[in-house]
Coordinates of C-alpha atoms and ligand atoms in Angstrom, one line a residue:
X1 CA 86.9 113.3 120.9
X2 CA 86.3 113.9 117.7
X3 CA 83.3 115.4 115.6
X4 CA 80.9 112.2 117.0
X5 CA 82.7 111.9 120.2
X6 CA 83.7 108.4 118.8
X7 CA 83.8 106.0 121.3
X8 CA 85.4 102.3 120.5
X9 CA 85.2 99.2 122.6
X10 CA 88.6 96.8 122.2
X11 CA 89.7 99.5 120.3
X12 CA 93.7 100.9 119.1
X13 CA 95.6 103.7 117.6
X14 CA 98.1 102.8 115.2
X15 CA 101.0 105.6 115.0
X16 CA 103.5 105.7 112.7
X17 CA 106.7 108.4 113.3
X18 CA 104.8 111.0 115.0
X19 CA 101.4 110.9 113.6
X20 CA 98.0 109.0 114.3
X21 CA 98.2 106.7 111.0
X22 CA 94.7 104.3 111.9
X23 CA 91.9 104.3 114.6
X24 CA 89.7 101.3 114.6
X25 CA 89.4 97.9 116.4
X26 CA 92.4 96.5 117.8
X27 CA 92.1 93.3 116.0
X28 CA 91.8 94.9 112.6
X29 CA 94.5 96.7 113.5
X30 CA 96.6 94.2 114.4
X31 CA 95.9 92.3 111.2
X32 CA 97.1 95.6 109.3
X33 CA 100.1 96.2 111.3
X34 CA 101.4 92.8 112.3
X35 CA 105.0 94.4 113.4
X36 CA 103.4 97.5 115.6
X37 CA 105.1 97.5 119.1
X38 CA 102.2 97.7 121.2
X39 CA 102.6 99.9 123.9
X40 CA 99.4 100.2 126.5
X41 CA 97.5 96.8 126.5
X42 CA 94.4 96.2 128.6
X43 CA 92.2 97.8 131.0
X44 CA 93.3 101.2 130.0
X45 CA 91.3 103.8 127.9
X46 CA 93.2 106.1 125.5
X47 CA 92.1 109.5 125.2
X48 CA 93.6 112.8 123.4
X49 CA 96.4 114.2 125.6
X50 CA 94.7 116.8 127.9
X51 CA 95.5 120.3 127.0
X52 CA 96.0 123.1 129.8
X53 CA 95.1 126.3 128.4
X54 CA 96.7 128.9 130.7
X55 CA 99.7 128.3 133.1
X56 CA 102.7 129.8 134.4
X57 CA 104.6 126.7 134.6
X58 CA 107.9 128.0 136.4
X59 CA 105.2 129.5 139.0
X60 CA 105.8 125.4 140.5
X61 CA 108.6 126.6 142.4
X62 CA 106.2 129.4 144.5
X63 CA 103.6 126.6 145.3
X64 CA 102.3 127.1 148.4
X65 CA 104.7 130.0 149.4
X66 CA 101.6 132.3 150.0
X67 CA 97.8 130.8 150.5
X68 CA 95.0 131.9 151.8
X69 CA 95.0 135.7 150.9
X70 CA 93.4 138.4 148.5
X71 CA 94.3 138.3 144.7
X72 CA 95.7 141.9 144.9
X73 CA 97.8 141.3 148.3
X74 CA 98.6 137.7 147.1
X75 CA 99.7 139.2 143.9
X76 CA 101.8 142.5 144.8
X77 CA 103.1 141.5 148.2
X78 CA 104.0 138.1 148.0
X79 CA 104.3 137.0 144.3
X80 CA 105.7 139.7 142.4
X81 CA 108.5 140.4 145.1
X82 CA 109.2 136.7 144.8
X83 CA 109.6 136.9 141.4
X84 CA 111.4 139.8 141.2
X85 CA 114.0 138.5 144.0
X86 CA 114.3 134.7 142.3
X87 CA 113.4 135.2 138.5
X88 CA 116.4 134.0 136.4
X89 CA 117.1 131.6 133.1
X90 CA 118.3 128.9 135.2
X91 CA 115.4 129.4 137.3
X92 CA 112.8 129.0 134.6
X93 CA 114.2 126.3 133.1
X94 CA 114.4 124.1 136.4
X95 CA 111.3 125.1 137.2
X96 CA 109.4 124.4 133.8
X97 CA 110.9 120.7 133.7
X98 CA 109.4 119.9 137.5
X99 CA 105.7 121.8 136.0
X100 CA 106.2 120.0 132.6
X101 CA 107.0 116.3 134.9
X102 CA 103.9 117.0 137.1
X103 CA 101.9 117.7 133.8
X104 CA 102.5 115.0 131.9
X105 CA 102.4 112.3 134.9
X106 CA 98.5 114.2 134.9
X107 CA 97.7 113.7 131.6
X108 CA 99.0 116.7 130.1
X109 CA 100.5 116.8 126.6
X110 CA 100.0 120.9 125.8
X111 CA 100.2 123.5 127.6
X112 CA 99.6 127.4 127.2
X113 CA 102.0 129.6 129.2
X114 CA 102.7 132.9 130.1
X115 CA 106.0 133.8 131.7
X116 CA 109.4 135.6 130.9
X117 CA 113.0 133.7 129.7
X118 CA 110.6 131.9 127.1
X119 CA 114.0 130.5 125.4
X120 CA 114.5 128.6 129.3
X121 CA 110.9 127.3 129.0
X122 CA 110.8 126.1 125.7
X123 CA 113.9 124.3 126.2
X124 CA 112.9 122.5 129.2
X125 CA 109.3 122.3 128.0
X126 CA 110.9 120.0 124.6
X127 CA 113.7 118.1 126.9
X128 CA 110.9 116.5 128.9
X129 CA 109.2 115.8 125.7
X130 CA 106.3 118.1 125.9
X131 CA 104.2 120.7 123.4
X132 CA 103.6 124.2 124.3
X133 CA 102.5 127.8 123.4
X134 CA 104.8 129.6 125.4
X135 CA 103.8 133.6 125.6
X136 CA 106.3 136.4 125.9
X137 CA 105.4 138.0 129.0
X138 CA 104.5 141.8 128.2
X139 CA 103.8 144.1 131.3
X140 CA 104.1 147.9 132.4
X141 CA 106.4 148.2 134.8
X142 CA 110.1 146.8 134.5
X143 CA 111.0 143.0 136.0
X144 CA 113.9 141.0 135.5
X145 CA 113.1 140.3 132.2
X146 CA 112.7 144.0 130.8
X147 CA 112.8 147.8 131.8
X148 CA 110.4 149.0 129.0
X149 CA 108.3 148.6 126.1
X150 CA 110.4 148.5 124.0
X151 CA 112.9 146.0 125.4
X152 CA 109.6 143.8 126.2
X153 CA 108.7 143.4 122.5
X154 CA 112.4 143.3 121.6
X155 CA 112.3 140.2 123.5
X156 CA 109.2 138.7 122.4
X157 CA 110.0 139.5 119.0
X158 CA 113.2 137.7 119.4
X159 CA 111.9 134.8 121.3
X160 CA 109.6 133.8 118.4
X161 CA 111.8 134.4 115.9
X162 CA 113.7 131.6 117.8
X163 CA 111.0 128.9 118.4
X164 CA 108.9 129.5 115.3
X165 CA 108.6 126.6 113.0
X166 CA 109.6 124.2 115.9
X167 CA 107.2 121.2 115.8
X168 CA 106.6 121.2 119.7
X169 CA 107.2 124.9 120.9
X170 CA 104.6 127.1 119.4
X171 CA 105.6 131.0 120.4
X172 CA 103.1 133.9 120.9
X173 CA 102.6 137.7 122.4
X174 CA 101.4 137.6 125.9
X175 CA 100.6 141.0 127.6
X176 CA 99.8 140.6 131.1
X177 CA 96.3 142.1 131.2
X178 CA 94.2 144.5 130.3
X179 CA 94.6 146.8 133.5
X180 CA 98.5 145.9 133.8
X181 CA 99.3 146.8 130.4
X182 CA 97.8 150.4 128.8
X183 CA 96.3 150.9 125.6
X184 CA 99.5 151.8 123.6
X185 CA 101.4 148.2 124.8
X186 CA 98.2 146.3 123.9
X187 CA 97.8 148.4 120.7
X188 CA 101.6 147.0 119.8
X189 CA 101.3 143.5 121.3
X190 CA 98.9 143.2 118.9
X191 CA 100.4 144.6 115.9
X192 CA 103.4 142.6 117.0
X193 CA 101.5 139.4 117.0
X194 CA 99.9 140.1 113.4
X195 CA 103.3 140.7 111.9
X196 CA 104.9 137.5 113.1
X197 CA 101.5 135.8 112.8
X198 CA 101.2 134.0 116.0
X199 CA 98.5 134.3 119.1
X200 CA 98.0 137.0 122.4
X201 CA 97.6 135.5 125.5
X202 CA 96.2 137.5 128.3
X203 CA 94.3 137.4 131.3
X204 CA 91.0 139.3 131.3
X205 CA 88.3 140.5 133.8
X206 CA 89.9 138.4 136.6
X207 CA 88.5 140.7 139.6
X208 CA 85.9 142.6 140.2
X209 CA 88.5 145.2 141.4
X210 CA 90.2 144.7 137.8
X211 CA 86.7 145.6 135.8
X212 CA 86.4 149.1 138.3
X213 CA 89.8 150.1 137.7
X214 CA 89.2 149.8 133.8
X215 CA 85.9 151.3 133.8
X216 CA 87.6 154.4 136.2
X217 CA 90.4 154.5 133.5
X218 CA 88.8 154.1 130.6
X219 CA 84.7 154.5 130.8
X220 CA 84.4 151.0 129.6
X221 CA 83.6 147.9 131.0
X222 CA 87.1 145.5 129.5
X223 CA 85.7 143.8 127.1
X224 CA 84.1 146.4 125.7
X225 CA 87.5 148.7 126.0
X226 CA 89.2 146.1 124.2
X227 CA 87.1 146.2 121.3
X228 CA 87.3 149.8 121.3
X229 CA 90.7 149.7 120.2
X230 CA 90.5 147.0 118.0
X231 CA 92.3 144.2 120.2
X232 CA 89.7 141.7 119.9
X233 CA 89.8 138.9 117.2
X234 CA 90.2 135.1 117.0
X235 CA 94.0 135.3 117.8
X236 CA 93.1 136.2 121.7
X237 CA 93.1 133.6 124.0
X238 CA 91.8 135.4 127.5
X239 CA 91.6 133.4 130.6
X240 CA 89.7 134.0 133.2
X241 CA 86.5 136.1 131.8
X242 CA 84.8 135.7 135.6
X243 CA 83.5 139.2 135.5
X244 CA 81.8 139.7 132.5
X245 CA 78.4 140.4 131.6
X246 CA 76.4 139.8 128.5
X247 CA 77.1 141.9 126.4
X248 CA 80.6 141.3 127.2
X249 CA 79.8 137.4 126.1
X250 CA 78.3 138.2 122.7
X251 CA 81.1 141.1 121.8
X252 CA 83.7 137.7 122.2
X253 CA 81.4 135.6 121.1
X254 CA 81.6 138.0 117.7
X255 CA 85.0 138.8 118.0
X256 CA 85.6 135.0 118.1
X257 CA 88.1 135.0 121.6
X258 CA 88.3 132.4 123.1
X259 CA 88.2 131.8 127.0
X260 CA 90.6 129.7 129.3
X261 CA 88.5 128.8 132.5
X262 CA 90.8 128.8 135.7
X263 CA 88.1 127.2 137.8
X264 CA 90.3 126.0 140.8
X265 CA 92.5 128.8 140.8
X266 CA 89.5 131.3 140.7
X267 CA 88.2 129.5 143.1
X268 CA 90.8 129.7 145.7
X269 CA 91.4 133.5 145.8
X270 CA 87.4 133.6 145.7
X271 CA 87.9 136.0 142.4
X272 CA 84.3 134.6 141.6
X273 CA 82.8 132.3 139.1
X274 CA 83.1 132.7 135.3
X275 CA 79.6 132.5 133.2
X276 CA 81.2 129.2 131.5
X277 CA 77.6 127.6 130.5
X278 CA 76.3 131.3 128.8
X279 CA 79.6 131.3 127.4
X280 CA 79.1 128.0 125.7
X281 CA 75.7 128.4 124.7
X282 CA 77.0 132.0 122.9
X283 CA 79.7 130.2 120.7
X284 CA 82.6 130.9 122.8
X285 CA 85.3 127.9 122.5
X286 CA 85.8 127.8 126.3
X287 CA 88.8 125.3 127.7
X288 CA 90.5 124.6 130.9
X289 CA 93.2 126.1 132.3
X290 CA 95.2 125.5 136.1
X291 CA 96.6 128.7 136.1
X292 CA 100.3 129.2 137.7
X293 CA 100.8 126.8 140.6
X294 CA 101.1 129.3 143.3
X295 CA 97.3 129.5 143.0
X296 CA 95.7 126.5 141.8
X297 CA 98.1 124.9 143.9
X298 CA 98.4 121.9 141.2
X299 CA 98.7 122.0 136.9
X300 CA 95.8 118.8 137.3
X301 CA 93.3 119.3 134.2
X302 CA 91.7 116.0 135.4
X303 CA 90.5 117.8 138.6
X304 CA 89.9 120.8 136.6
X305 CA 87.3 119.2 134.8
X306 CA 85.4 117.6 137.7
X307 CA 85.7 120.6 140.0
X308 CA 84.1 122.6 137.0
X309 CA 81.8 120.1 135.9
X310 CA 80.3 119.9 139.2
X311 CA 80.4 123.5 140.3
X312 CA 78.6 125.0 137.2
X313 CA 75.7 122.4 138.1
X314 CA 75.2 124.0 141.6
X315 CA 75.7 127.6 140.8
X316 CA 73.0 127.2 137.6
X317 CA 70.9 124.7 140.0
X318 CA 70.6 122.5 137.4
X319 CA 72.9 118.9 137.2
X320 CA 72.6 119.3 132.8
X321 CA 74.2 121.9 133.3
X322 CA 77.8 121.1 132.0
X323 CA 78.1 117.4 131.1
X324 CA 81.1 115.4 131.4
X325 CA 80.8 114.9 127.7
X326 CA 81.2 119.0 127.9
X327 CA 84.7 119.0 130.4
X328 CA 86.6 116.9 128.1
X329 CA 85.6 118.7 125.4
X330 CA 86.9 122.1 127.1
X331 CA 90.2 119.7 128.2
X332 CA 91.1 118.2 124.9
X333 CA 89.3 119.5 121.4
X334 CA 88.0 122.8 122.2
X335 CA 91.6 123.4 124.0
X336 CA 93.4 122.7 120.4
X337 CA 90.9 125.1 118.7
X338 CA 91.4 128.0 121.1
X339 CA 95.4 127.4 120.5
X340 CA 95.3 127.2 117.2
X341 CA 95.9 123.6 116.6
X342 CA 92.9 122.0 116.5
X343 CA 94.3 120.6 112.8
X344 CA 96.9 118.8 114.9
X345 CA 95.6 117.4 118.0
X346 CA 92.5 117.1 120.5
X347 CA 91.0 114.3 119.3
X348 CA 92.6 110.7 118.1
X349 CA 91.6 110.9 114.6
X350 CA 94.3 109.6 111.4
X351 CA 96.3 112.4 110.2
X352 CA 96.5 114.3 113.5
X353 CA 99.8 114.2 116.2
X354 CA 100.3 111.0 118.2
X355 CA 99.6 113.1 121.5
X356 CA 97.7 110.1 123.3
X357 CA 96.9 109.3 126.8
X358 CA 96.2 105.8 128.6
X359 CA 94.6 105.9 132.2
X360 CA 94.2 102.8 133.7
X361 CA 91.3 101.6 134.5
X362 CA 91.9 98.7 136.9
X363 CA 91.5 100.6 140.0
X364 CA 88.6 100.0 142.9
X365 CA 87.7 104.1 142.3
X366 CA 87.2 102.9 138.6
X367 CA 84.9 100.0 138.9
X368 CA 82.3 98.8 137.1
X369 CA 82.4 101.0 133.9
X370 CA 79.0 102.2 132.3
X371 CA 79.8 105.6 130.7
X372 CA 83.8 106.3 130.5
X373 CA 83.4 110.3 130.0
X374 CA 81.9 109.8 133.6
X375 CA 85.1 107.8 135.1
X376 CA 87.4 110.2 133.2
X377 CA 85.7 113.2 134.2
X378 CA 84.4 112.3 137.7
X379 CA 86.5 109.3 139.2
X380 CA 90.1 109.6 137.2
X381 CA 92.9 110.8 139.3
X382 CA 96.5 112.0 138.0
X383 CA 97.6 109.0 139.5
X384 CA 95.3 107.1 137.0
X385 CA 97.8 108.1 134.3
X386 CA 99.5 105.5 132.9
X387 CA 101.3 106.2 129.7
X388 CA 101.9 109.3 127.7
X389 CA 103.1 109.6 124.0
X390 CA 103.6 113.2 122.6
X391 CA 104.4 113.8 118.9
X392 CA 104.3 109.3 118.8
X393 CA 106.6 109.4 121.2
X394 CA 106.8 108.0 124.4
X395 CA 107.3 110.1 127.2
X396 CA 105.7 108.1 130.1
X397 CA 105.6 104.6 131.1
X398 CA 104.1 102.8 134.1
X399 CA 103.8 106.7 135.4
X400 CA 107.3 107.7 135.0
X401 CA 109.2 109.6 133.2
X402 CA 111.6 107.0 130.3
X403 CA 114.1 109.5 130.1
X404 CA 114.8 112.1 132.6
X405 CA 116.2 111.4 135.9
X406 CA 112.9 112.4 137.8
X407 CA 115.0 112.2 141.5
X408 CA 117.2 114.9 140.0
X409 CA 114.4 117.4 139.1
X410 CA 113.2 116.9 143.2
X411 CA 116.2 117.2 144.1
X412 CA 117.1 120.6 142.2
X413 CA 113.3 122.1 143.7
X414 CA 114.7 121.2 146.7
X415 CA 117.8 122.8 146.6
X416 CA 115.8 126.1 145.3
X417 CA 113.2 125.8 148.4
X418 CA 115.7 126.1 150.8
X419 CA 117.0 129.5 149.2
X420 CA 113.4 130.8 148.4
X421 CA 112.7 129.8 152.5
X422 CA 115.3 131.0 153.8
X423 CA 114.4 134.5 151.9
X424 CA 111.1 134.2 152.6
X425 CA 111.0 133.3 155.8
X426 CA 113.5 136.6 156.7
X427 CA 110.9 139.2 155.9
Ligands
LIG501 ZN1 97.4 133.6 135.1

């Protein structure tokens, strides 16, 4: 994935501590580094770790607790009263290390998050081995985490000043949205992010309900309102974007935001279809995001890609549409970029983390190969994934976990089903 969109035949990654050191032939390679361990042999191809641009990884532990409804009734009636009722450190953490198990058996290396107990997140997010940008949830009315704005941003401020500097944990400001959180908590999210230098996360123009609200509050389509007080620049990451028209696309196209497509989630509370194709062809860096779990109902990038791939062919009527080429882009490269990173990882180039991904390839649903963009993109399955190094280290093997008890982490979701049922199930 890099610049050419390289491909090699019988070809290797050499990495050395926790960098990419060579990329070339596997002979050559072999010749140079006579003593390298070699870790996934044939049949496989190795691609950059996939990158998942917007999550709410605890969010695992609500999967399927509420399907089949409307975003607002989904969201205020079943979700946030879960949240408010369950929310806890010890929640967070046990939840993040089942989300951070099921994203890296799929391929996952990165993720971008947005919750509340960031410190519980982080610290499950490293002890399964994985990288993240984990956001600082900001909202406008008080949760467990926080009462009011001032105690949000005490906390975010905090939280990065804990994780900063961290090789795998990369902190940032994440206010909810742009109709959840009013012009004076945006106004110091940002500032907030600026000082400490790090990125917003938010999600923006989700609904079509969202975009009248904004425009009955605020005369402004969102995009537009958000420029208007001067939120808009390259440190916004804003997923979603389904609702927004063209001007809207060339004001972030200028601004230079970048986009996190939720395909399968927006799909599955039918919140509508992002322009992802216009965005593209504007300059937008556009990448893939799964969303929180309780929506998607999955943190799967490999079906993110084919169900978007495939989808913005049929709504545009026209199969060149978005390429595979294209979807791995959005799930590796263009994902680095939007997070800041793309100096680190996204592609498998020397110099850049060891964040590397082997699916193997001897499977029927895999056979013959002519194009391998098309098998990753349209035929791969989580299952497909083999082994996962993060930071040259690595993390799976023969699709399991090499260090943490994976039984244990069921078991523990278990144990928290059974409360969250119980609750549930009694109103
Ligand atoms: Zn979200």
């Amino acid at each position: 994935m890099d610049a050419g969109l390289t491909t090699l035949r019988q070809g290797a990654v050499a990495v050395q501590g926790h960098a990419i050191v060579d990329v070339g032939k596997s002979k050559d390679l072999l010749r140079i580094y006579p003593d390298a361990r070699v870790i996934a042999e044939e049949n496989k191809v190795l691609l950059p770790g996939l990158i998942n641009t917007h999550s709410h990884a605890a969010m695992v532990y609500f999967r399927g607790l509420a399907d089949d409804l409307p975003l607002r009734e989904w969201l205020e009636k079943h979700i946030w009263p879960a949240e408010s009722k369950w929310l806890s450190t010890e929640f967070v953490n046990d939840a993040t290390e089942l989300a951070c198990l099921e994203m890296l058996k799929a391929g996952i290396t990165t993720y971008n998050d947005m919750y509340f107990f960031g410190d519980s997140s982080a610290r499950a997010t490293r002890s399964l081995g994985m990288r993240a940008c984990l956001g600082a949830g900001i909202i406008d009315f008080p949760t467990v985490a926080a009462s009011t704005l001032d105690e949000y941003l005490a906390n975010a401020e905090r939280f990065i000043g804990n994780w900063k500097g961290d090789d795998m944990i990369f902190p940032c400001v994440a206010p909810h949205g742009a109709h959840t959180c009013g012009p004076e908590t945006l106004r110091r999210s940002k500032k907030l992010a600026e000082r400490l230098d790090v990125k917003l996360h938010m999600h923006l123009s989700e609904t079509r309900w969202e975009v009248e609200e904004i425009i009955s509050r605020h005369g402004k389509r969102p995009v537009e309102y958000l420029d208007s007080i001067g939120f808009l620049d390259d440190r916004v990451i804003a997923a979603h974007c389904v609702h927004i028209d063209d001007t809207e696309i060339g004001l972030l196209s200028k601004r230079s935001v970048s986009v996190s497509h939720c395909i399968e989630s927006n799909l599955k509370l039918a919140s509508g279809i992002a322009p992802v194709p216009q965005m593209i062809r504007a300059g937008i860096t556009v990448s893939l995001g799964t969303d929180g779990a309780a929506s998607n109902n999955d943190q799967n990038i490999l079906s993110e890609m084919s169900t978007a791939a495939k989808l913005h062919k049929a709504i545009a009527n026209d199969p060149t549409v978005l390429d595979s080429k294209t979807a791995l882009l959005m799930a590796t490269r263009w994902g680095a970029e939007a997070l800041g990173l793309g100096s680190k990882i996204g592609s498998l180039e020397k110099g850049k983390e060891a964040d590397i991904i082997a699916i193997d390839l001897k499977k029927p649903h895999l056979t013959p190969i002519y194009d391998i963009y098309s098998h990753i993109v349209y035929s791969a399955m989580a299952s497909d994934v083999d082994t996962v190094i993060v930071g040259g280290k690595q993390v799976i093997k023969n699709r399991n976990h090499v260090e943490v008890n994976e039984d244990a982490i069921l078991k523990k979701a278990a144990e928290w089903q059974a409360k969250i049922a119980i609750h549930n199930s009694s109103h």
